[in-house]
Coordinates of N, CA and C in Angstrom, one line a residue:
M637 N -56.5 -7.5 20.0 CA -57.3 -7.1 20.9 C -57.7 -5.8 19.4
K638 N -59.0 -5.3 19.6 CA -60.0 -4.7 18.3 C -59.4 -3.0 18.8
L639 N -59.3 -2.5 18.5 CA -58.6 -0.7 19.0 C -59.7 0.0 18.3
L640 N -60.1 -0.5 17.4 CA -61.2 0.0 16.4 C -62.7 -0.3 16.0
R641 N -63.2 0.0 16.5 CA -65.1 -0.5 15.7 C -65.6 0.2 14.8
V642 N -66.2 0.6 13.9 CA -67.2 1.6 13.5 C -68.6 0.3 13.1
V643 N -69.5 0.2 13.5 CA -70.7 -0.7 12.8 C -72.5 0.9 12.2
K644 N -72.2 0.0 11.6 CA -73.4 0.5 10.9 C -73.4 2.0 10.6
L645 N -71.9 2.7 10.4 CA -72.3 4.0 10.7 C -73.0 4.6 9.1
V646 N -73.9 6.1 9.5 CA -74.7 6.6 8.8 C -74.2 8.5 9.3
A647 N -73.5 8.3 8.0 CA -73.3 10.1 8.4 C -74.0 11.1 7.1
G648 N -73.6 12.5 7.2 CA -73.8 13.1 5.9 C -74.1 14.7 6.6
Y649 N -74.2 15.5 5.7 CA -74.5 16.6 5.8 C -75.9 17.2 5.6
K650 N -76.2 18.3 6.1 CA -77.5 18.9 6.1 C -78.0 17.4 5.2
N651 N -79.0 17.9 4.1 CA -79.6 16.6 3.3 C -78.9 15.8 2.4
T652 N -77.8 15.7 2.7 CA -76.4 14.8 1.6 C -76.3 13.7 2.4
I653 N -76.3 12.4 2.1 CA -76.2 11.5 2.6 C -74.8 10.8 2.4
V654 N -73.6 11.1 3.1 CA -72.4 10.7 2.8 C -71.3 9.2 2.4
L655 N -71.6 8.4 4.3 CA -71.6 7.7 4.8 C -72.7 6.5 4.8
R656 N -72.7 5.2 4.2 CA -74.1 4.8 4.1 C -73.7 3.3 4.9
E657 N -73.8 3.0 6.0 CA -74.2 2.0 7.0 C -72.5 1.5 6.5
V658 N -71.5 2.3 7.2 CA -70.4 1.2 6.9 C -69.9 1.3 8.3
S659 N -68.8 -0.6 8.1 CA -69.0 -1.1 9.6 C -67.4 -1.3 8.6
L660 N -65.7 -1.3 10.1 CA -64.9 -1.9 10.0 C -64.3 -1.7 11.0
E661 N -63.1 -2.7 10.9 CA -62.1 -2.8 12.2 C -61.2 -2.6 12.6
V662 N -60.7 -2.0 13.3 CA -59.1 -1.8 13.2 C -58.3 -2.5 14.5
D663 N -57.4 -3.5 14.0 CA -57.2 -4.1 15.2 C -55.8 -2.8 16.0
E664 N -55.4 -3.6 16.9 CA -54.1 -2.5 17.9 C -52.8 -2.7 17.4
G665 N -52.3 -1.7 16.8 CA -51.4 -2.4 16.0 C -51.1 -1.6 14.9
E666 N -52.2 -2.0 14.2 CA -52.6 -2.5 12.6 C -52.3 -1.1 11.5
K667 N -51.8 -1.4 10.8 CA -52.1 -0.2 9.9 C -52.7 0.1 8.5
V668 N -53.9 0.7 8.9 CA -55.6 0.0 7.6 C -55.2 1.3 7.0
V669 N -55.0 1.6 5.5 CA -55.0 2.4 4.4 C -57.0 3.0 3.9
I670 N -57.3 4.0 3.8 CA -58.3 3.8 2.9 C -58.2 4.6 1.8
I671 N -59.0 3.9 0.8 CA -58.3 4.6 -0.7 C -60.1 4.7 -1.7
G672 N -59.7 5.3 -2.3 CA -61.0 5.9 -3.0 C -61.3 7.1 -3.9
P673 N -62.2 7.2 -4.7 CA -62.3 8.5 -5.5 C -62.6 9.9 -4.6
S674 N -62.4 11.2 -4.6 CA -63.0 11.7 -4.3 C -64.7 11.9 -4.2
G675 N -65.3 12.0 -2.8 CA -66.8 12.7 -2.6 C -67.1 11.4 -2.1
S676 N -66.5 9.9 -1.6 CA -66.8 8.5 -1.5 C -67.2 8.5 0.2
G677 N -66.2 9.3 1.2 CA -66.6 9.6 2.1 C -65.5 9.0 3.4
K678 N -64.6 9.3 3.0 CA -63.1 8.7 3.3 C -62.8 9.4 4.4
S679 N -63.2 10.6 4.3 CA -62.8 11.8 5.4 C -63.4 12.0 5.8
T680 N -64.2 12.1 5.8 CA -65.9 12.2 6.4 C -65.8 11.0 7.8
L681 N -64.9 9.5 7.1 CA -64.8 8.5 8.2 C -64.1 9.0 9.2
L682 N -63.1 9.0 8.4 CA -62.0 10.4 10.0 C -62.6 10.8 10.9
K683 N -62.9 12.0 10.5 CA -63.7 13.0 11.4 C -64.4 12.2 12.3
C684 N -66.1 11.7 11.9 CA -67.1 10.9 12.9 C -66.2 10.2 14.1
I685 N -65.2 9.4 13.5 CA -63.9 8.8 15.0 C -63.9 9.6 15.8
V686 N -63.7 10.6 15.9 CA -63.1 12.0 17.1 C -64.5 12.6 16.9
R687 N -65.6 12.4 16.2 CA -66.6 13.2 16.7 C -66.7 14.8 16.0
L688 N -66.0 14.8 15.1 CA -65.8 16.0 14.6 C -66.8 16.9 13.6
V689 N -67.3 15.5 13.2 CA -68.9 15.3 12.2 C -69.3 14.3 13.5
E690 N -70.5 14.7 13.8 CA -71.6 14.0 14.6 C -72.5 12.7 13.7
P691 N -72.1 11.5 13.8 CA -73.2 10.8 12.8 C -74.6 11.1 13.4
I692 N -75.0 10.6 11.9 CA -76.6 10.1 12.4 C -77.2 8.7 12.5
S693 N -76.6 7.6 12.4 CA -76.9 6.7 12.8 C -75.5 5.7 13.3
G694 N -75.9 5.0 13.7 CA -74.2 3.8 14.0 C -73.7 4.1 15.1
K695 N -72.7 3.5 15.3 CA -72.0 3.3 16.5 C -70.3 3.1 16.3
I696 N -69.8 3.6 17.1 CA -68.8 3.6 17.0 C -67.9 3.1 18.4
F697 N -66.4 2.4 18.3 CA -66.5 1.9 19.5 C -64.7 2.4 19.7
F698 N -63.8 2.7 20.8 CA -62.9 2.7 20.8 C -62.3 2.1 22.4
K699 N -61.9 1.6 22.1 CA -61.2 0.0 23.3 C -62.4 0.0 23.7
N700 N -63.4 -0.3 23.2 CA -65.2 -0.9 24.3 C -65.4 0.5 24.7
I701 N -65.3 1.7 24.4 CA -65.8 3.0 24.7 C -66.9 3.4 24.1
E702 N -67.8 3.4 23.9 CA -68.9 3.5 22.6 C -68.7 5.3 22.7
V703 N -68.0 5.6 21.6 CA -68.0 7.0 20.9 C -68.6 7.6 20.7
T704 N -69.5 6.8 20.5 CA -71.0 7.6 20.0 C -72.0 8.1 20.2
S705 N -71.7 7.8 21.9 CA -72.7 7.9 23.0 C -72.4 9.5 23.5
K706 N -73.7 9.8 23.7 CA -73.9 11.3 23.9 C -73.0 11.6 25.8
N707 N -72.9 10.2 26.5 CA -72.7 9.8 27.8 C -71.1 10.4 28.0
T708 N -70.4 9.7 26.6 CA -68.9 10.0 26.3 C -68.1 11.1 26.4
D709 N -67.1 11.6 27.2 CA -66.3 12.5 26.7 C -65.3 12.8 25.7
I710 N -65.6 13.4 25.2 CA -64.8 12.9 23.9 C -63.6 13.6 23.9
K711 N -63.7 14.1 24.8 CA -61.9 14.4 25.1 C -60.8 14.1 25.0
K712 N -61.9 13.2 26.2 CA -60.5 11.8 26.7 C -60.1 11.0 25.0
I713 N -61.0 10.7 24.2 CA -61.4 9.4 23.3 C -59.5 11.2 22.7
R714 N -60.3 12.0 21.8 CA -58.6 12.9 21.2 C -58.2 13.0 22.0
Q715 N -57.7 12.8 23.3 CA -56.4 12.6 23.7 C -55.6 11.5 23.3
K716 N -56.5 10.7 23.1 CA -56.0 9.6 22.8 C -55.2 9.4 21.8
T717 N -56.1 10.2 20.5 CA -56.1 10.6 19.8 C -55.4 11.4 18.6
G718 N -54.2 11.3 17.9 CA -53.6 12.5 16.7 C -54.7 12.1 15.7
F719 N -54.8 13.9 14.6 CA -55.1 13.7 13.9 C -54.9 14.7 13.1
V720 N -53.9 14.1 11.4 CA -53.5 14.9 10.7 C -54.0 15.1 9.4
F721 N -54.6 16.7 9.4 CA -55.5 16.9 8.3 C -54.5 17.3 7.4
Q722 N -55.2 17.8 5.7 CA -54.3 17.7 4.6 C -53.9 19.3 4.8
N723 N -54.0 19.9 5.6 CA -53.9 21.8 4.9 C -53.0 22.0 6.9
Y724 N -52.3 21.4 6.9 CA -51.8 21.3 8.2 C -52.4 21.8 10.0
N725 N -52.9 23.1 9.9 CA -53.5 23.2 10.4 C -53.2 23.6 11.7
L726 N -51.5 24.2 11.6 CA -50.9 25.0 12.5 C -51.0 26.5 12.8
F727 N -50.9 26.9 13.9 CA -51.4 28.5 14.3 C -50.1 29.3 13.7
P728 N -50.9 30.1 13.0 CA -49.7 31.1 12.0 C -49.2 31.6 12.8
H729 N -49.6 32.0 14.2 CA -49.4 33.6 14.9 C -47.8 32.4 15.6
M730 N -47.9 31.5 15.3 CA -46.7 30.7 17.0 C -46.1 29.7 15.7
T731 N -44.6 29.9 16.8 CA -43.9 29.4 16.1 C -43.1 27.5 16.1
V732 N -43.0 27.0 15.0 CA -43.2 25.8 15.0 C -43.2 24.9 17.3
L733 N -42.2 25.5 16.7 CA -42.3 24.2 19.3 C -43.2 25.5 19.6
Q734 N -43.4 26.3 19.8 CA -45.0 26.4 20.1 C -45.9 25.7 19.8
N735 N -46.1 25.7 18.5 CA -46.9 24.4 18.1 C -47.0 23.3 18.6
I736 N -45.9 22.8 18.8 CA -46.0 21.9 20.0 C -46.2 22.2 21.4
L737 N -46.1 22.6 21.4 CA -45.9 23.1 23.2 C -47.7 23.3 23.6
L738 N -48.1 23.8 23.0 CA -49.5 24.2 23.3 C -50.4 23.0 23.8
P739 N -51.2 22.1 23.1 CA -51.1 21.0 23.4 C -51.1 20.1 24.7
L740 N -49.3 19.8 24.3 CA -48.7 19.2 25.6 C -49.0 20.1 26.8
R741 N -48.9 21.2 27.2 CA -49.4 22.0 28.3 C -51.2 22.4 28.9
V742 N -51.3 22.5 27.7 CA -53.4 21.8 28.2 C -53.8 20.9 27.6
V743 N -53.4 19.7 27.1 CA -54.1 18.7 27.3 C -53.8 17.9 27.9
K744 N -51.8 17.8 27.7 CA -51.8 16.6 28.7 C -51.2 17.0 30.4
K745 N -51.5 18.5 30.3 CA -51.4 19.2 31.4 C -49.4 18.8 32.0
M746 N -49.0 18.6 30.5 CA -47.5 19.0 31.0 C -46.5 20.0 32.1
S747 N -45.3 20.3 33.0 CA -44.8 21.2 33.4 C -44.3 21.8 31.8
R748 N -43.9 22.5 31.7 CA -42.8 23.5 31.0 C -41.3 22.6 30.7
E749 N -41.5 22.5 31.2 CA -39.9 21.6 31.1 C -40.1 19.6 30.3
E750 N -40.9 19.3 31.2 CA -41.4 18.0 30.3 C -42.3 18.6 28.8
A751 N -42.5 19.5 28.6 CA -43.2 19.2 27.6 C -42.4 19.8 26.7
L752 N -41.1 20.7 26.9 CA -40.4 21.7 26.5 C -39.5 20.1 25.3
E753 N -39.0 19.3 27.0 CA -38.4 17.8 26.2 C -39.0 17.1 25.0
K754 N -40.4 16.9 25.1 CA -40.8 16.2 24.7 C -41.0 16.8 23.3
A755 N -41.5 18.3 22.9 CA -41.8 19.0 22.2 C -40.2 18.6 20.8
E756 N -39.2 18.9 21.6 CA -38.1 18.7 20.8 C -37.3 17.2 20.4
S757 N -38.3 16.1 21.3 CA -38.0 15.1 20.8 C -38.7 14.0 19.8
V758 N -39.7 15.2 19.6 CA -40.4 14.7 18.3 C -40.0 15.5 17.4
L759 N -39.5 16.4 17.5 CA -39.0 17.3 15.8 C -38.2 16.9 15.8
E760 N -37.5 16.3 16.5 CA -35.5 16.1 16.2 C -36.7 14.3 15.4
K761 N -37.1 13.8 16.1 CA -37.8 12.4 15.0 C -38.3 12.6 12.9
V762 N -38.7 13.9 13.3 CA -39.0 14.6 11.9 C -38.3 15.4 10.9
G763 N -37.1 15.7 11.8 CA -36.1 16.4 11.1 C -36.4 18.0 11.1
M764 N -36.8 18.4 12.3 CA -37.5 20.1 12.2 C -36.7 20.5 13.5
L765 N -35.9 19.7 14.1 CA -35.6 20.8 15.3 C -34.9 22.0 15.0
E766 N -34.5 22.0 13.8 CA -33.7 23.7 14.0 C -34.5 24.2 13.6
Y767 N -35.4 24.2 13.0 CA -36.4 25.0 12.3 C -37.7 25.5 13.5
R768 N -37.3 25.1 14.8 CA -38.2 25.0 15.8 C -38.6 26.6 16.1
D769 N -37.0 27.9 15.7 CA -38.2 28.8 16.1 C -39.1 30.1 14.6
K770 N -38.9 29.0 14.5 CA -39.4 29.2 12.7 C -41.0 28.9 13.3
Y771 N -41.9 30.4 11.9 CA -43.3 30.6 11.8 C -43.7 29.6 10.2
P772 N -44.9 29.2 10.5 CA -45.2 28.2 10.0 C -45.2 28.9 8.5
L773 N -45.6 30.4 7.9 CA -45.5 30.6 6.7 C -43.9 30.7 6.4
Q774 N -43.3 30.3 7.3 CA -41.7 30.5 6.9 C -41.2 28.9 6.3
L775 N -41.8 28.2 6.3 CA -41.5 26.6 5.9 C -42.0 26.5 4.6
S776 N -42.1 25.8 4.4 CA -42.8 25.0 2.9 C -43.6 24.4 3.2
G777 N -44.6 23.6 1.9 CA -45.8 22.3 2.6 C -45.2 21.3 3.3
G778 N -44.5 20.9 2.6 CA -43.7 19.7 3.3 C -43.2 19.5 4.8
Q779 N -42.3 20.5 5.1 CA -41.8 20.9 6.2 C -43.1 21.3 7.0
Q780 N -43.7 21.8 7.1 CA -45.4 22.5 7.6 C -46.3 20.5 8.1
Q781 N -46.5 20.3 6.9 CA -46.9 19.2 7.4 C -46.2 17.8 8.2
R782 N -44.4 18.1 8.2 CA -44.0 17.1 9.6 C -43.9 18.0 11.2
V783 N -44.3 19.1 10.9 CA -44.7 19.6 12.0 C -45.8 19.6 12.9
A784 N -46.9 19.1 11.8 CA -48.2 18.2 12.3 C -48.2 17.2 12.2
I785 N -47.3 16.6 12.2 CA -46.9 15.2 12.4 C -46.4 15.1 13.9
A786 N -45.4 16.0 14.2 CA -44.7 16.0 15.2 C -45.7 15.9 16.6
R787 N -46.7 17.0 15.7 CA -47.3 17.9 17.4 C -48.3 16.5 17.9
A788 N -49.0 15.5 16.5 CA -49.6 14.9 16.4 C -48.7 13.8 17.1
L789 N -47.6 13.0 17.3 CA -47.2 12.5 17.4 C -46.1 12.6 19.1
A790 N -46.5 13.9 19.2 CA -46.1 14.3 20.7 C -46.8 13.9 22.0
M791 N -48.6 14.1 21.5 CA -49.5 13.6 22.5 C -49.4 11.9 22.8
D792 N -48.3 11.2 22.1 CA -48.5 9.8 22.3 C -49.8 9.3 21.9
P793 N -50.1 9.5 20.4 CA -51.3 8.7 20.6 C -51.2 7.3 20.4
E794 N -52.8 6.6 21.0 CA -52.9 5.5 20.4 C -53.6 4.6 19.0
L795 N -53.9 6.1 18.6 CA -54.6 5.7 17.4 C -54.0 7.3 16.7
M796 N -53.2 7.3 15.5 CA -53.2 8.0 14.7 C -54.5 8.0 13.4
L797 N -55.1 9.2 12.8 CA -56.2 9.4 12.0 C -55.0 10.0 10.9
L798 N -54.8 10.2 9.8 CA -54.4 11.0 8.8 C -55.2 11.2 7.0
D799 N -55.6 12.4 7.1 CA -56.6 12.5 6.3 C -56.0 13.3 4.9
E800 N -55.4 12.2 4.2 CA -54.6 12.8 2.7 C -53.4 13.5 3.1
P801 N -52.7 13.1 4.0 CA -51.4 14.1 4.5 C -50.5 14.8 3.0
T802 N -51.0 14.1 1.9 CA -49.9 14.6 0.9 C -51.0 15.2 0.0
S803 N -52.1 15.2 0.4 CA -52.8 15.6 -1.3 C -52.4 17.4 -1.5
A804 N -52.3 18.2 -0.6 CA -51.6 19.9 -0.1 C -50.7 19.5 -0.8
L805 N -49.5 18.9 -1.0 CA -48.5 19.5 -1.4 C -47.8 19.8 -3.1
D806 N -47.0 20.5 -2.8 CA -46.5 20.1 -4.5 C -45.5 18.7 -4.6
P807 N -45.7 17.9 -5.6 CA -44.5 16.6 -6.0 C -43.8 16.4 -5.7
E808 N -43.2 17.3 -5.4 CA -41.5 16.8 -4.8 C -41.4 17.4 -3.4
L809 N -42.8 17.3 -2.9 CA -42.1 17.1 -1.3 C -43.1 16.2 -0.6
V810 N -44.1 15.5 -1.2 CA -44.4 14.4 -1.1 C -43.7 13.3 -0.2
E811 N -42.2 12.8 -1.6 CA -41.9 11.7 -0.7 C -41.5 12.1 0.8
E812 N -41.2 13.5 0.8 CA -40.8 13.6 2.1 C -41.0 13.7 3.6
V813 N -42.4 13.9 3.2 CA -43.8 13.1 4.4 C -43.7 11.8 4.1
L814 N -43.9 11.4 3.4 CA -43.9 9.7 3.2 C -43.0 8.6 3.6
D815 N -41.5 9.7 3.7 CA -40.4 8.9 4.4 C -40.5 9.1 5.9
I816 N -41.8 9.8 6.9 CA -41.7 10.6 7.7 C -42.7 9.4 7.7
L817 N -43.7 9.3 7.4 CA -45.1 8.4 7.4 C -44.3 6.5 8.0
R818 N -43.7 6.3 7.1 CA -42.9 5.1 6.7 C -42.3 4.8 8.4
K819 N -41.7 6.1 8.9 CA -41.2 5.5 10.4 C -42.1 5.8 11.5
V820 N -43.2 6.2 11.2 CA -44.3 6.2 12.2 C -44.8 4.7 12.3
A821 N -44.8 4.5 10.9 CA -45.5 3.6 11.0 C -44.7 1.9 11.6
K822 N -43.5 2.4 11.9 CA -42.9 1.3 12.5 C -42.5 1.1 14.0
Q823 N -43.0 1.9 14.3 CA -43.6 2.5 15.9 C -44.4 1.9 16.4
G824 N -45.6 1.3 15.8 CA -46.3 0.2 16.4 C -47.7 0.9 16.5
I825 N -47.3 2.2 16.3 CA -48.8 2.7 16.6 C -49.8 2.3 15.7
T826 N -51.1 2.7 15.6 CA -52.2 1.9 15.6 C -52.4 3.3 14.2
L827 N -52.6 3.0 12.5 CA -52.9 4.1 11.6 C -54.2 3.5 11.3
L828 N -55.0 4.6 11.0 CA -55.8 4.6 10.1 C -55.4 6.1 8.8
I829 N -55.2 5.8 7.6 CA -54.7 6.5 6.3 C -55.5 6.8 5.6
V830 N -55.8 7.8 4.7 CA -56.5 8.0 3.4 C -55.6 8.4 2.8
T831 N -55.6 7.5 1.7 CA -54.7 9.0 0.6 C -55.0 8.0 -0.4
H832 N -54.4 9.2 -1.8 CA -54.0 8.2 -3.1 C -53.1 8.1 -3.4
E833 N -51.9 7.9 -2.6 CA -50.5 7.6 -3.1 C -50.0 5.8 -2.8
L834 N -51.0 5.1 -3.6 CA -50.3 3.5 -3.3 C -49.8 3.0 -3.6
D835 N -47.9 3.1 -3.5 CA -46.7 2.7 -3.8 C -46.7 2.8 -1.7
F836 N -47.2 3.7 -1.3 CA -46.6 4.6 -0.1 C -47.9 3.2 0.5
A837 N -49.4 2.9 0.1 CA -49.6 2.6 1.0 C -49.4 0.5 1.1
E838 N -49.1 0.2 -0.6 CA -48.4 -0.7 0.1 C -47.1 -1.3 0.5
D839 N -46.6 0.1 1.1 CA -45.2 -0.2 1.6 C -45.9 -0.4 3.0
V840 N -46.6 -0.1 3.4 CA -46.8 -0.4 5.2 C -48.5 -0.3 5.3
A841 N -49.1 -0.6 4.5 CA -50.5 -1.3 5.1 C -50.7 -2.4 5.7
D842 N -51.1 -2.7 6.4 CA -51.8 -4.9 6.8 C -53.0 -4.4 6.1
K843 N -53.8 -3.8 5.9 CA -55.2 -4.3 5.2 C -54.9 -2.3 4.3
I844 N -55.6 -2.7 3.5 CA -56.4 -1.9 2.7 C -57.8 -1.7 2.6
I845 N -58.2 -0.8 2.4 CA -60.1 -0.4 2.3 C -60.2 0.4 1.1
F846 N -61.5 0.1 0.4 CA -61.4 0.6 -0.7 C -62.8 0.7 -0.7
M847 N -63.3 2.7 -0.8 CA -64.2 3.6 -0.4 C -64.8 3.7 -1.7
E848 N -66.3 3.8 -1.9 CA -67.3 4.5 -3.1 C -68.4 4.4 -2.9
N849 N -68.9 5.7 -2.9 CA -70.2 6.0 -2.8 C -70.7 6.0 -1.2
G850 N -69.5 6.5 -0.8 CA -69.8 6.3 0.8 C -70.4 4.6 1.8
K851 N -69.5 4.0 0.9 CA -69.3 2.7 1.3 C -68.3 2.0 1.1
I852 N -68.0 1.0 1.7 CA -66.9 0.5 1.6 C -66.7 -0.9 0.7
I853 N -66.3 -1.3 -0.6 CA -66.7 -2.2 -1.4 C -65.9 -3.0 -1.5
E854 N -64.7 -2.8 -0.9 CA -63.3 -4.3 -1.0 C -62.9 -3.9 0.2
E855 N -62.5 -5.1 0.9 CA -61.0 -4.7 2.0 C -60.2 -5.9 1.7
G856 N -58.3 -5.9 1.9 CA -57.7 -6.6 2.6 C -56.5 -6.1 2.4
P857 N -55.6 -7.5 2.2 CA -53.9 -7.4 2.2 C -54.0 -6.0 0.9
P858 N -53.0 -5.8 0.8 CA -52.1 -4.8 0.0 C -52.1 -5.6 -1.4
H859 N -51.6 -6.6 -1.1 CA -51.4 -7.8 -3.1 C -52.3 -7.8 -3.0
E860 N -53.6 -7.9 -2.7 CA -55.1 -8.5 -3.2 C -55.4 -7.3 -3.6
I861 N -55.8 -6.7 -3.1 CA -56.5 -5.1 -3.5 C -55.7 -4.1 -4.4
L862 N -54.2 -4.3 -4.6 CA -53.5 -3.5 -5.4 C -53.6 -4.6 -6.4
Y863 N -53.6 -5.3 -6.4 CA -52.9 -6.5 -8.0 C -54.5 -7.8 -8.3
N864 N -54.5 -8.0 -7.2 CA -56.0 -8.7 -7.8 C -57.5 -8.9 -6.6
P865 N -57.8 -7.9 -7.1 CA -58.9 -6.9 -6.5 C -60.2 -8.2 -7.3
C866 N -61.0 -8.4 -6.2 CA -62.0 -9.2 -7.0 C -63.9 -8.3 -7.2
K867 N -63.7 -7.4 -6.3 CA -64.9 -6.0 -7.1 C -64.2 -5.5 -8.1
Q868 N -65.8 -5.0 -9.5 CA -65.0 -4.4 -10.8 C -64.7 -2.9 -10.1
R869 N -65.4 -2.4 -9.4 CA -65.0 -1.4 -8.8 C -63.9 -0.9 -8.5
T870 N -63.3 -1.8 -8.3 CA -61.9 -1.1 -7.2 C -61.0 -1.3 -8.7
R871 N -61.5 -1.9 -9.3 CA -60.0 -2.2 -10.4 C -60.5 -1.2 -11.5
I872 N -61.8 -0.7 -12.0 CA -62.3 0.3 -12.7 C -61.0 1.9 -11.8
F873 N -61.2 2.1 -10.1 CA -60.8 2.6 -9.7 C -59.5 2.7 -9.5
L874 N -58.2 1.3 -9.8 CA -57.0 1.8 -9.8 C -56.7 2.1 -11.4
K875 N -57.3 1.1 -11.9 CA -57.2 1.7 -13.8 C -56.6 3.2 -13.9
R876 N -57.8 4.3 -13.5 CA -58.1 5.6 -13.4 C -56.4 6.0 -12.9
I877 N -56.4 5.4 -11.4 CA -55.2 5.8 -10.4 C -54.0 5.9 -11.7
L878 N -54.1 4.5 -12.1 CA -52.6 3.8 -13.1 C -52.3 5.6 -14.1
K879 N -53.3 5.0 -14.9 CA -53.6 5.9 -15.8 C -53.1 7.2 -15.5
K880 N -53.8 7.7 -14.8 CA -53.3 9.8 -13.8 C -52.1 9.3 -13.8
R881 N -51.7 8.4 -13.4 CA -49.6 8.3 -13.0 C -48.9 8.3 -14.1
I882 N -49.2 7.4 -15.2 CA -48.4 7.7 -16.2 C -48.8 9.1 -17.5
N883 N -49.9 9.6 -17.3 CA -49.7 10.9 -17.9 C -49.0 11.8 -17.0
S884 N -49.0 12.4 -15.4 CA -48.3 12.9 -15.0 C -46.8 12.9 -15.3
L885 N -46.2 12.0 -15.3 CA -44.8 11.4 -15.5 C -44.6 11.3 -17.1
S886 N -45.0 11.2 -17.2 CA -44.9 11.6 -19.2 C -44.7 13.1 -19.2
H887 N -45.6 14.3 -18.6 CA -45.8 15.2 -18.8 C -44.2 15.9 -17.8
N888 N -44.2 15.1 -16.5 CA -42.7 15.8 -15.5 C -42.0 15.7 -16.5
Y889 N -41.8 14.3 -17.4 CA -40.7 14.3 -17.8 C -40.4 15.1 -19.6
N890 N -41.8 15.5 -20.3 CA -41.5 15.8 -21.0 C -41.3 17.6 -20.5
S891 N -42.0 18.1 -19.8 CA -41.3 18.8 -19.1 C -39.9 19.5 -18.6
S892 N -38.9 18.4 -18.3 CA -37.9 18.5 -18.3 C -37.0 18.4 -19.0
A893 N -37.1 17.7 -19.8 CA -36.4 17.7 -21.3 C -36.8 18.8 -22.2
K894 N -36.7 19.8 -21.9 CA -37.1 20.7 -22.4 C -36.2 22.4 -22.3

């Protein structure tokens, strides 16, 4: 069953077009990773799906409900969708536990007891239960992102949107978040992930989409896109990423050797 369909989507900001007739389909339970250079429209695409950015034209369907229709109650769509941002978006004046409880009480209308049980369960899944009474600024970036993932999971989403979930983290914290996401990927939740972590993409994705200049250039299984892409633009992008990774590894090795 198609959980998500995007049809000829056009979107942008002010006088700048960011997405140019983008179309894609995501099956229920599928794990889709979107890669591409900065400014290619990846984050805008995710935001359009829950109408954090209003499209200029085109249509989006979530389980055959037209998200882009003005008659659609977008709050009901968002209740079924978890969104994990680059910069965590936790409430700094609330504890870890309170950050999880709030949407359960306000959006899901759970009782205090139900919400508490659910919050503690998801915090345990991401290894953050012992930090339940800490405030976000008392945590590392990796820990904050784990809380953000727990908050999204607590809503029992049918679709999770993850926008560069490791891009704001120090390199040594990236792997702890990726390990959590690998576990999430095994739970059967439909995932649409924007990331530059190609090893992670290869591990979890059923399909990889390469975007550039607001368009989908190529899509297919991980082994095809990462090792034998058809399009020259995809090959150029992957070579650039590989070169950056080699340079980064060389820099880290030289620094540790001093």
